[in-house]
Amino acid sequence: MNEFHEANRKGWNAAVRAGFGQVDNTKDWRECYRDASQIFNKNELKWFSDASGKKVCVLGSGDNLAVFALAGLGADVTSVDISEEQLAIAHKRASQLGVAVRFIRSDVTDLTDLNDDTYDIVYTGGHVAVWVSDLWQYYREAVRILKPGGLFVVNEYHPFRRIWKETKNSLEIEFGYFNKGPHQWDRSEEIPDAEPGSLPSYEFHWTVSEYITAVVDAGTNLLLLDEFGDKPQAWEVASLGGLPEALLIVSEKKERPTKGAS
Ligand SMILES: C[S@@+](CC[C@H](N)C(=O)[O-])C[C@H]1O[C@@H](n2cnc3c(N)ncnc32)[C@H](O)[C@@H]1O
């Protein structure tokens, strides 16, 4: 694991211990299991209409709301996250729901525990790519574990919303749109009792074209590109209403050419 990801893992574990790790406190995980539309927008949900009985992997599963929603749709779900503390909470919740989910602690850029050509659907996003120093390696691994013809669904917080300072009354750019980072910050500032400076965390900024190129370069054919939502989010400090909220990229893993085909 590279030094940025290892530092981020420690930060996420500390955040979970402090009660901040399960990011989306506005949605109840039990409700997501019963009703997938609690967590998936209709633009995404239509790709999961026949998820029942399918093998699905969620990368950077975090609060695992997507995992519970997909399990509720009848999918056989694997949940991957770098933070063992995130997975431990999700594991308990899965037991409470009585649903079998496979939990794997792993870096999304190195999924060696998972075999090639295994999943019908790989889903990732929310806020995962921002923690990853190599988007191309992340998506190559995602596509490697997909069956040929399988769906790769990326739904990320839109990069247009990432570049702003946390100022309330005016919009000021924190870093340029093309500045990849790493953008270092100190996670101990948000965790009571953490020693100042003890939790350096690293974020990376990917542009819209980088998301699309990394998905295609990983060996997929694009099926859908979409941007949707323009409401401010409760946790955002700057007033970002009017900017796109979500970037949705759906693609399909290319079939391998058959041997001897000309
Ligand atoms: C904000 S949460 C995302 C939660 C959820 N997917 C969503 O839609 O909001 C980010 C998650 O990514 C995980 N993560 C960060 N870097 C990772 C990496 N390199 N490999 C795997 N998971 C990672 C963190 O542990 C955290 O649980």
mmCIF file of C-alpha atoms and ligand atoms in Angstrom:
data_model
loop_
_atom_site.group_PDB
_atom_site.id
_atom_site.type_symbol
_atom_site.label_atom_id
_atom_site.label_comp_id
_atom_site.label_asym_id
_atom_site.label_seq_id
_atom_site.Cartn_x
_atom_site.Cartn_y
_atom_site.Cartn_z
ATOM 1 C CA MET A 1 0.000 0.000 0.000
ATOM 2 C CA ASN A 2 1.433 3.405 -0.835
ATOM 3 C CA GLU A 3 2.135 5.984 1.884
ATOM 4 C CA PHE A 4 -0.834 8.196 0.947
ATOM 5 C CA HIS A 5 -3.302 5.328 1.119
ATOM 6 C CA GLU A 6 -1.830 4.027 4.372
ATOM 7 C CA ALA A 7 -2.198 7.496 5.949
ATOM 8 C CA ASN A 8 -5.775 7.722 4.644
ATOM 9 C CA ARG A 9 -6.559 4.275 6.092
ATOM 10 C CA LYS A 10 -5.427 5.463 9.538
ATOM 11 C CA GLY A 11 -7.509 8.622 9.137
ATOM 12 C CA TRP A 12 -10.636 6.674 8.204
ATOM 13 C CA ASN A 13 -10.160 4.255 11.091
ATOM 14 C CA ALA A 14 -9.797 7.177 13.511
ATOM 15 C CA ALA A 15 -12.877 8.854 12.015
ATOM 16 C CA VAL A 16 -14.922 5.683 12.456
ATOM 17 C CA ARG A 17 -13.766 5.284 16.072
ATOM 18 C CA ALA A 18 -14.808 8.895 16.697
ATOM 19 C CA GLY A 19 -18.225 8.215 15.146
ATOM 20 C CA PHE A 20 -17.670 10.184 11.909
ATOM 21 C CA GLY A 21 -16.858 7.368 9.534
ATOM 22 C CA GLN A 22 -20.320 6.371 8.474
ATOM 23 C CA VAL A 23 -20.646 9.442 6.378
ATOM 24 C CA ASP A 24 -24.265 9.618 5.393
ATOM 25 C CA ASN A 25 -26.151 10.036 8.654
ATOM 26 C CA THR A 26 -29.237 11.225 6.824
ATOM 27 C CA LYS A 27 -30.107 7.745 5.565
ATOM 28 C CA ASP A 28 -30.966 4.717 7.599
ATOM 29 C CA TRP A 29 -29.058 1.608 6.511
ATOM 30 C CA ARG A 30 -32.047 -0.640 7.256
ATOM 31 C CA GLU A 31 -34.228 1.496 4.989
ATOM 32 C CA CYS A 32 -31.633 1.248 2.203
ATOM 33 C CA TYR A 33 -31.873 -2.541 2.439
ATOM 34 C CA ARG A 34 -35.670 -2.388 2.133
ATOM 35 C CA ASP A 35 -35.795 0.311 -0.498
ATOM 36 C CA ALA A 36 -32.806 0.843 -2.823
ATOM 37 C CA SER A 37 -34.201 4.185 -4.013
ATOM 38 C CA GLN A 38 -33.188 5.602 -0.612
ATOM 39 C CA ILE A 39 -29.600 5.570 -1.796
ATOM 40 C CA PHE A 40 -29.642 5.169 -5.582
ATOM 41 C CA ASN A 41 -31.002 7.876 -7.828
ATOM 42 C CA LYS A 42 -33.374 6.652 -10.573
ATOM 43 C CA ASN A 43 -30.604 7.259 -13.156
ATOM 44 C CA GLU A 44 -28.512 4.575 -11.396
ATOM 45 C CA LEU A 45 -31.277 2.311 -10.237
ATOM 46 C CA LYS A 46 -32.324 1.272 -13.722
ATOM 47 C CA TRP A 47 -28.934 -0.450 -14.162
ATOM 48 C CA PHE A 48 -29.684 -2.631 -11.143
ATOM 49 C CA SER A 49 -33.183 -3.728 -12.182
ATOM 50 C CA ASP A 50 -32.014 -7.302 -12.761
ATOM 51 C CA ALA A 51 -29.402 -7.407 -9.954
ATOM 52 C CA SER A 52 -31.170 -10.273 -8.191
ATOM 53 C CA GLY A 53 -28.898 -13.326 -8.106
ATOM 54 C CA LYS A 54 -26.022 -11.380 -9.701
ATOM 55 C CA LYS A 55 -22.540 -11.126 -8.233
ATOM 56 C CA VAL A 56 -21.865 -7.490 -7.362
ATOM 57 C CA CYS A 57 -18.763 -5.864 -5.880
ATOM 58 C CA VAL A 58 -18.802 -2.428 -4.216
ATOM 59 C CA LEU A 59 -15.407 -0.718 -4.042
ATOM 60 C CA GLY A 60 -14.701 1.836 -1.284
ATOM 61 C CA SER A 61 -17.916 0.762 0.411
ATOM 62 C CA GLY A 62 -17.646 3.175 3.385
ATOM 63 C CA ASP A 63 -21.055 3.478 5.044
ATOM 64 C CA ASN A 64 -22.084 0.395 2.993
ATOM 65 C CA LEU A 65 -25.487 1.912 2.162
ATOM 66 C CA ALA A 66 -24.983 0.905 -1.487
ATOM 67 C CA VAL A 67 -24.012 -2.591 -0.318
ATOM 68 C CA PHE A 68 -27.193 -2.989 1.747
ATOM 69 C CA ALA A 69 -29.340 -1.589 -1.070
ATOM 70 C CA LEU A 70 -27.860 -4.042 -3.592
ATOM 71 C CA ALA A 71 -28.225 -6.927 -1.127
ATOM 72 C CA GLY A 72 -31.869 -5.880 -0.671
ATOM 73 C CA LEU A 73 -32.312 -6.150 -4.450
ATOM 74 C CA GLY A 74 -31.204 -9.771 -4.130
ATOM 75 C CA ALA A 75 -27.585 -9.437 -5.310
ATOM 76 C CA ASP A 76 -24.732 -11.510 -3.895
ATOM 77 C CA VAL A 77 -22.536 -8.629 -2.706
ATOM 78 C CA THR A 78 -18.840 -8.235 -1.904
ATOM 79 C CA SER A 79 -17.915 -5.085 0.012
ATOM 80 C CA VAL A 80 -14.343 -3.760 -0.284
ATOM 81 C CA ASP A 81 -12.868 -0.970 1.799
ATOM 82 C CA ILE A 82 -9.413 -0.017 3.031
ATOM 83 C CA SER A 83 -10.684 0.668 6.561
ATOM 84 C CA GLU A 84 -11.140 -2.390 8.745
ATOM 85 C CA GLU A 85 -13.179 -0.244 11.163
ATOM 86 C CA GLN A 86 -15.689 0.683 8.449
ATOM 87 C CA LEU A 87 -16.035 -2.973 7.518
ATOM 88 C CA ALA A 88 -16.459 -4.081 11.142
ATOM 89 C CA ILE A 89 -19.501 -1.821 11.575
ATOM 90 C CA ALA A 90 -20.976 -2.925 8.251
ATOM 91 C CA HIS A 91 -20.371 -6.571 9.187
ATOM 92 C CA LYS A 92 -22.427 -6.139 12.371
ATOM 93 C CA ARG A 93 -25.203 -4.422 10.442
ATOM 94 C CA ALA A 94 -25.269 -7.179 7.826
ATOM 95 C CA SER A 95 -25.646 -9.740 10.640
ATOM 96 C CA GLN A 96 -28.531 -7.727 12.101
ATOM 97 C CA LEU A 97 -30.221 -7.755 8.701
ATOM 98 C CA GLY A 98 -29.457 -11.473 8.345
ATOM 99 C CA VAL A 99 -27.811 -10.884 4.970
ATOM 100 C CA ALA A 100 -24.667 -12.624 3.756
ATOM 101 C CA VAL A 101 -22.141 -10.086 2.468
ATOM 102 C CA ARG A 102 -18.497 -10.889 1.788
ATOM 103 C CA PHE A 103 -16.291 -8.198 3.376
ATOM 104 C CA ILE A 104 -12.756 -7.711 2.084
ATOM 105 C CA ARG A 105 -10.277 -5.239 3.531
ATOM 106 C CA SER A 106 -8.300 -4.069 0.570
ATOM 107 C CA ASP A 107 -6.892 -1.093 -1.260
ATOM 108 C CA VAL A 108 -8.911 -0.518 -4.443
ATOM 109 C CA THR A 109 -5.685 -0.271 -6.429
ATOM 110 C CA ASP A 110 -4.700 -3.807 -5.430
ATOM 111 C CA LEU A 111 -7.546 -6.317 -5.386
ATOM 112 C CA THR A 112 -5.354 -9.423 -5.385
ATOM 113 C CA ASP A 113 -7.826 -11.242 -3.110
ATOM 114 C CA LEU A 114 -10.394 -11.121 -5.910
ATOM 115 C CA ASN A 115 -10.200 -13.218 -9.070
ATOM 116 C CA ASP A 116 -10.383 -12.057 -12.674
ATOM 117 C CA ASP A 117 -13.760 -12.182 -14.477
ATOM 118 C CA THR A 118 -15.853 -12.773 -11.338
ATOM 119 C CA TYR A 119 -18.520 -10.074 -11.016
ATOM 120 C CA ASP A 120 -21.572 -9.135 -13.086
ATOM 121 C CA ILE A 121 -21.505 -5.572 -11.713
ATOM 122 C CA VAL A 122 -18.819 -3.450 -10.034
ATOM 123 C CA TYR A 123 -20.149 -0.301 -8.370
ATOM 124 C CA THR A 124 -18.001 2.452 -6.932
ATOM 125 C CA GLY A 125 -18.204 6.084 -6.066
ATOM 126 C CA GLY A 126 -19.723 8.628 -3.756
ATOM 127 C CA HIS A 127 -16.391 9.932 -2.573
ATOM 128 C CA VAL A 128 -13.827 7.244 -3.249
ATOM 129 C CA ALA A 129 -11.631 8.393 -6.164
ATOM 130 C CA VAL A 130 -10.711 11.498 -4.161
ATOM 131 C CA TRP A 131 -8.730 9.243 -1.787
ATOM 132 C CA VAL A 132 -6.931 7.333 -4.517
ATOM 133 C CA SER A 133 -3.571 8.403 -5.938
ATOM 134 C CA ASP A 134 -3.842 6.362 -9.156
ATOM 135 C CA LEU A 135 -7.267 6.452 -10.809
ATOM 136 C CA TRP A 136 -6.109 4.300 -13.738
ATOM 137 C CA GLN A 137 -4.866 1.456 -11.505
ATOM 138 C CA TYR A 138 -8.087 1.628 -9.426
ATOM 139 C CA TYR A 139 -10.318 1.267 -12.479
ATOM 140 C CA ARG A 140 -8.083 -1.386 -14.111
ATOM 141 C CA GLU A 141 -8.536 -3.508 -10.997
ATOM 142 C CA ALA A 142 -12.295 -2.865 -11.021
ATOM 143 C CA VAL A 143 -12.568 -4.026 -14.629
ATOM 144 C CA ARG A 144 -10.206 -6.978 -14.137
ATOM 145 C CA ILE A 145 -12.593 -8.535 -11.589
ATOM 146 C CA LEU A 146 -15.625 -7.972 -13.867
ATOM 147 C CA LYS A 147 -16.870 -10.714 -16.181
ATOM 148 C CA PRO A 148 -16.622 -9.819 -19.869
ATOM 149 C CA GLY A 149 -19.852 -7.973 -20.655
ATOM 150 C CA GLY A 150 -20.203 -7.012 -16.954
ATOM 151 C CA LEU A 151 -21.262 -3.507 -15.911
ATOM 152 C CA PHE A 152 -18.894 -0.985 -14.378
ATOM 153 C CA VAL A 153 -20.910 1.756 -12.653
ATOM 154 C CA VAL A 154 -19.099 4.827 -11.312
ATOM 155 C CA ASN A 155 -21.125 7.516 -9.576
ATOM 156 C CA GLU A 156 -18.813 10.155 -8.114
ATOM 157 C CA TYR A 157 -19.374 13.477 -6.396
ATOM 158 C CA HIS A 158 -18.943 15.869 -9.290
ATOM 159 C CA PRO A 159 -15.399 17.281 -9.605
ATOM 160 C CA PHE A 160 -16.803 20.796 -10.223
ATOM 161 C CA ARG A 161 -17.814 20.806 -6.537
ATOM 162 C CA ARG A 162 -14.399 19.852 -5.185
ATOM 163 C CA ILE A 163 -12.331 22.938 -5.789
ATOM 164 C CA TRP A 164 -13.887 25.472 -3.411
ATOM 165 C CA LYS A 165 -12.787 26.914 -0.099
ATOM 166 C CA GLU A 166 -15.053 26.250 2.850
ATOM 167 C CA THR A 167 -16.330 29.825 2.958
ATOM 168 C CA LYS A 168 -19.981 30.551 3.575
ATOM 169 C CA ASN A 169 -20.777 33.847 1.890
ATOM 170 C CA SER A 170 -18.680 33.878 -1.251
ATOM 171 C CA LEU A 171 -17.314 31.258 -3.590
ATOM 172 C CA GLU A 172 -13.512 31.204 -3.618
ATOM 173 C CA ILE A 173 -11.366 28.678 -5.414
ATOM 174 C CA GLU A 174 -9.193 26.576 -3.083
ATOM 175 C CA PHE A 175 -7.185 24.938 -5.860
ATOM 176 C CA GLY A 176 -7.342 24.972 -9.648
ATOM 177 C CA TYR A 177 -9.486 22.453 -11.498
ATOM 178 C CA PHE A 178 -6.392 20.859 -13.081
ATOM 179 C CA ASN A 179 -4.422 20.638 -9.833
ATOM 180 C CA LYS A 180 -4.345 16.914 -9.050
ATOM 181 C CA GLY A 181 -2.771 17.199 -5.614
ATOM 182 C CA PRO A 182 -2.013 15.443 -3.383
ATOM 183 C CA HIS A 183 -3.923 17.928 -1.269
ATOM 184 C CA GLN A 184 -2.783 17.324 2.287
ATOM 185 C CA TRP A 185 -4.936 18.154 5.308
ATOM 186 C CA ASP A 186 -4.933 17.199 8.953
ATOM 187 C CA ARG A 187 -7.792 14.922 9.860
ATOM 188 C CA SER A 188 -7.023 15.266 13.571
ATOM 189 C CA GLU A 189 -8.669 18.710 13.371
ATOM 190 C CA GLU A 190 -12.067 17.059 13.104
ATOM 191 C CA ILE A 191 -11.472 14.339 15.681
ATOM 192 C CA PRO A 192 -11.796 15.214 19.369
ATOM 193 C CA ASP A 193 -8.794 14.070 21.451
ATOM 194 C CA ALA A 194 -6.622 13.336 18.391
ATOM 195 C CA GLU A 195 -3.138 14.793 18.674
ATOM 196 C CA PRO A 196 -2.805 17.767 16.275
ATOM 197 C CA GLY A 197 -0.885 16.758 13.158
ATOM 198 C CA SER A 198 -1.228 13.040 13.899
ATOM 199 C CA LEU A 199 -3.555 12.190 10.992
ATOM 200 C CA PRO A 200 -2.229 13.627 7.744
ATOM 201 C CA SER A 201 -4.684 12.778 4.959
ATOM 202 C CA TYR A 202 -4.276 13.060 1.216
ATOM 203 C CA GLU A 203 -6.858 13.845 -1.426
ATOM 204 C CA PHE A 204 -6.531 13.752 -5.205
ATOM 205 C CA HIS A 205 -8.514 15.697 -7.746
ATOM 206 C CA TRP A 206 -9.663 14.030 -10.967
ATOM 207 C CA THR A 207 -11.281 15.945 -13.802
ATOM 208 C CA VAL A 208 -14.349 14.816 -15.760
ATOM 209 C CA SER A 209 -12.209 13.812 -18.749
ATOM 210 C CA GLU A 210 -9.843 11.830 -16.508
ATOM 211 C CA TYR A 211 -12.739 9.855 -15.037
ATOM 212 C CA ILE A 212 -14.013 9.007 -18.500
ATOM 213 C CA THR A 213 -10.602 8.205 -19.957
ATOM 214 C CA ALA A 214 -9.644 5.986 -17.007
ATOM 215 C CA VAL A 215 -12.911 4.017 -17.349
ATOM 216 C CA VAL A 216 -12.393 3.475 -21.097
ATOM 217 C CA ASP A 217 -8.652 2.727 -20.792
ATOM 218 C CA ALA A 218 -9.478 0.020 -18.248
ATOM 219 C CA GLY A 219 -11.081 -1.966 -21.095
ATOM 220 C CA THR A 220 -14.731 -0.952 -21.281
ATOM 221 C CA ASN A 221 -17.212 0.434 -23.774
ATOM 222 C CA LEU A 222 -19.135 3.455 -22.539
ATOM 223 C CA LEU A 223 -22.891 2.979 -22.200
ATOM 224 C CA LEU A 224 -23.887 6.179 -20.415
ATOM 225 C CA LEU A 225 -22.441 9.488 -19.276
ATOM 226 C CA ASP A 226 -24.678 11.572 -17.069
ATOM 227 C CA GLU A 227 -24.500 14.552 -14.726
ATOM 228 C CA PHE A 228 -27.370 15.249 -12.407
ATOM 229 C CA GLY A 229 -28.525 17.091 -9.301
ATOM 230 C CA ASP A 230 -27.937 20.758 -8.545
ATOM 231 C CA LYS A 231 -29.032 21.086 -4.919
ATOM 232 C CA PRO A 232 -26.707 22.142 -2.119
ATOM 233 C CA GLN A 233 -25.768 19.232 0.175
ATOM 234 C CA ALA A 234 -26.298 19.501 3.932
ATOM 235 C CA TRP A 235 -22.590 18.903 4.727
ATOM 236 C CA GLU A 236 -21.187 21.400 2.204
ATOM 237 C CA VAL A 237 -19.944 24.665 3.719
ATOM 238 C CA ALA A 238 -19.721 26.733 0.512
ATOM 239 C CA SER A 239 -22.975 27.353 -1.372
ATOM 240 C CA LEU A 240 -22.575 24.953 -4.254
ATOM 241 C CA GLY A 241 -26.228 24.788 -5.333
ATOM 242 C CA GLY A 242 -26.480 25.153 -9.108
ATOM 243 C CA LEU A 243 -23.299 23.144 -9.738
ATOM 244 C CA PRO A 244 -23.691 19.523 -10.851
ATOM 245 C CA GLU A 245 -23.758 17.082 -7.915
ATOM 246 C CA ALA A 246 -23.067 13.715 -9.509
ATOM 247 C CA LEU A 247 -21.064 12.323 -12.391
ATOM 248 C CA LEU A 248 -22.398 8.945 -13.493
ATOM 249 C CA ILE A 249 -20.410 6.752 -15.883
ATOM 250 C CA VAL A 250 -21.768 3.371 -16.884
ATOM 251 C CA SER A 251 -19.698 1.086 -19.059
ATOM 252 C CA GLU A 252 -19.456 -2.541 -20.064
ATOM 253 C CA LYS A 253 -16.323 -4.688 -19.970
ATOM 254 C CA LYS A 254 -15.212 -5.578 -23.480
ATOM 255 C CA GLU A 255 -15.577 -9.194 -24.508
ATOM 256 C CA ARG A 256 -12.218 -10.835 -25.118
ATOM 257 C CA PRO A 257 -11.477 -11.526 -28.772
ATOM 258 C CA THR A 258 -11.798 -15.264 -29.345
ATOM 259 C CA LYS A 259 -8.555 -17.044 -30.221
ATOM 260 C CA GLY A 260 -7.931 -17.306 -33.924
ATOM 261 C CA ALA A 261 -10.454 -14.554 -34.765
ATOM 262 C CA SER A 262 -9.065 -12.398 -37.535
HETATM 263 C C1 LIG B 1 -16.676 8.811 1.815
HETATM 264 S S1 LIG B 1 -16.519 7.089 1.955
HETATM 265 C C2 LIG B 1 -17.430 6.539 0.557
HETATM 266 C C3 LIG B 1 -18.639 5.893 1.064
HETATM 267 C C4 LIG B 1 -19.663 5.533 0.029
HETATM 268 N N1 LIG B 1 -19.092 4.778 -1.067
HETATM 269 C C5 LIG B 1 -20.397 6.745 -0.514
HETATM 270 O O1 LIG B 1 -21.029 6.617 -1.534
HETATM 271 O O2 LIG B 1 -20.400 7.815 0.090
HETATM 272 C C6 LIG B 1 -14.912 6.770 1.404
HETATM 273 C C7 LIG B 1 -14.488 5.351 1.724
HETATM 274 O O3 LIG B 1 -13.402 5.031 0.879
HETATM 275 C C8 LIG B 1 -12.506 4.238 1.616
HETATM 276 N N2 LIG B 1 -11.190 4.324 0.970
HETATM 277 C C9 LIG B 1 -10.354 5.393 0.930
HETATM 278 N N3 LIG B 1 -9.240 5.074 0.230
HETATM 279 C C10 LIG B 1 -9.386 3.792 -0.180
HETATM 280 C C11 LIG B 1 -8.571 2.898 -0.928
HETATM 281 N N4 LIG B 1 -7.388 3.271 -1.412
HETATM 282 N N5 LIG B 1 -9.022 1.644 -1.122
HETATM 283 C C12 LIG B 1 -10.232 1.227 -0.617
HETATM 284 N N6 LIG B 1 -11.050 2.042 0.088
HETATM 285 C C13 LIG B 1 -10.632 3.308 0.301
HETATM 286 C C14 LIG B 1 -12.540 4.830 3.017
HETATM 287 O O4 LIG B 1 -12.091 3.930 3.992
HETATM 288 C C15 LIG B 1 -14.002 5.184 3.172
HETATM 289 O O5 LIG B 1 -14.719 4.147 3.794
#
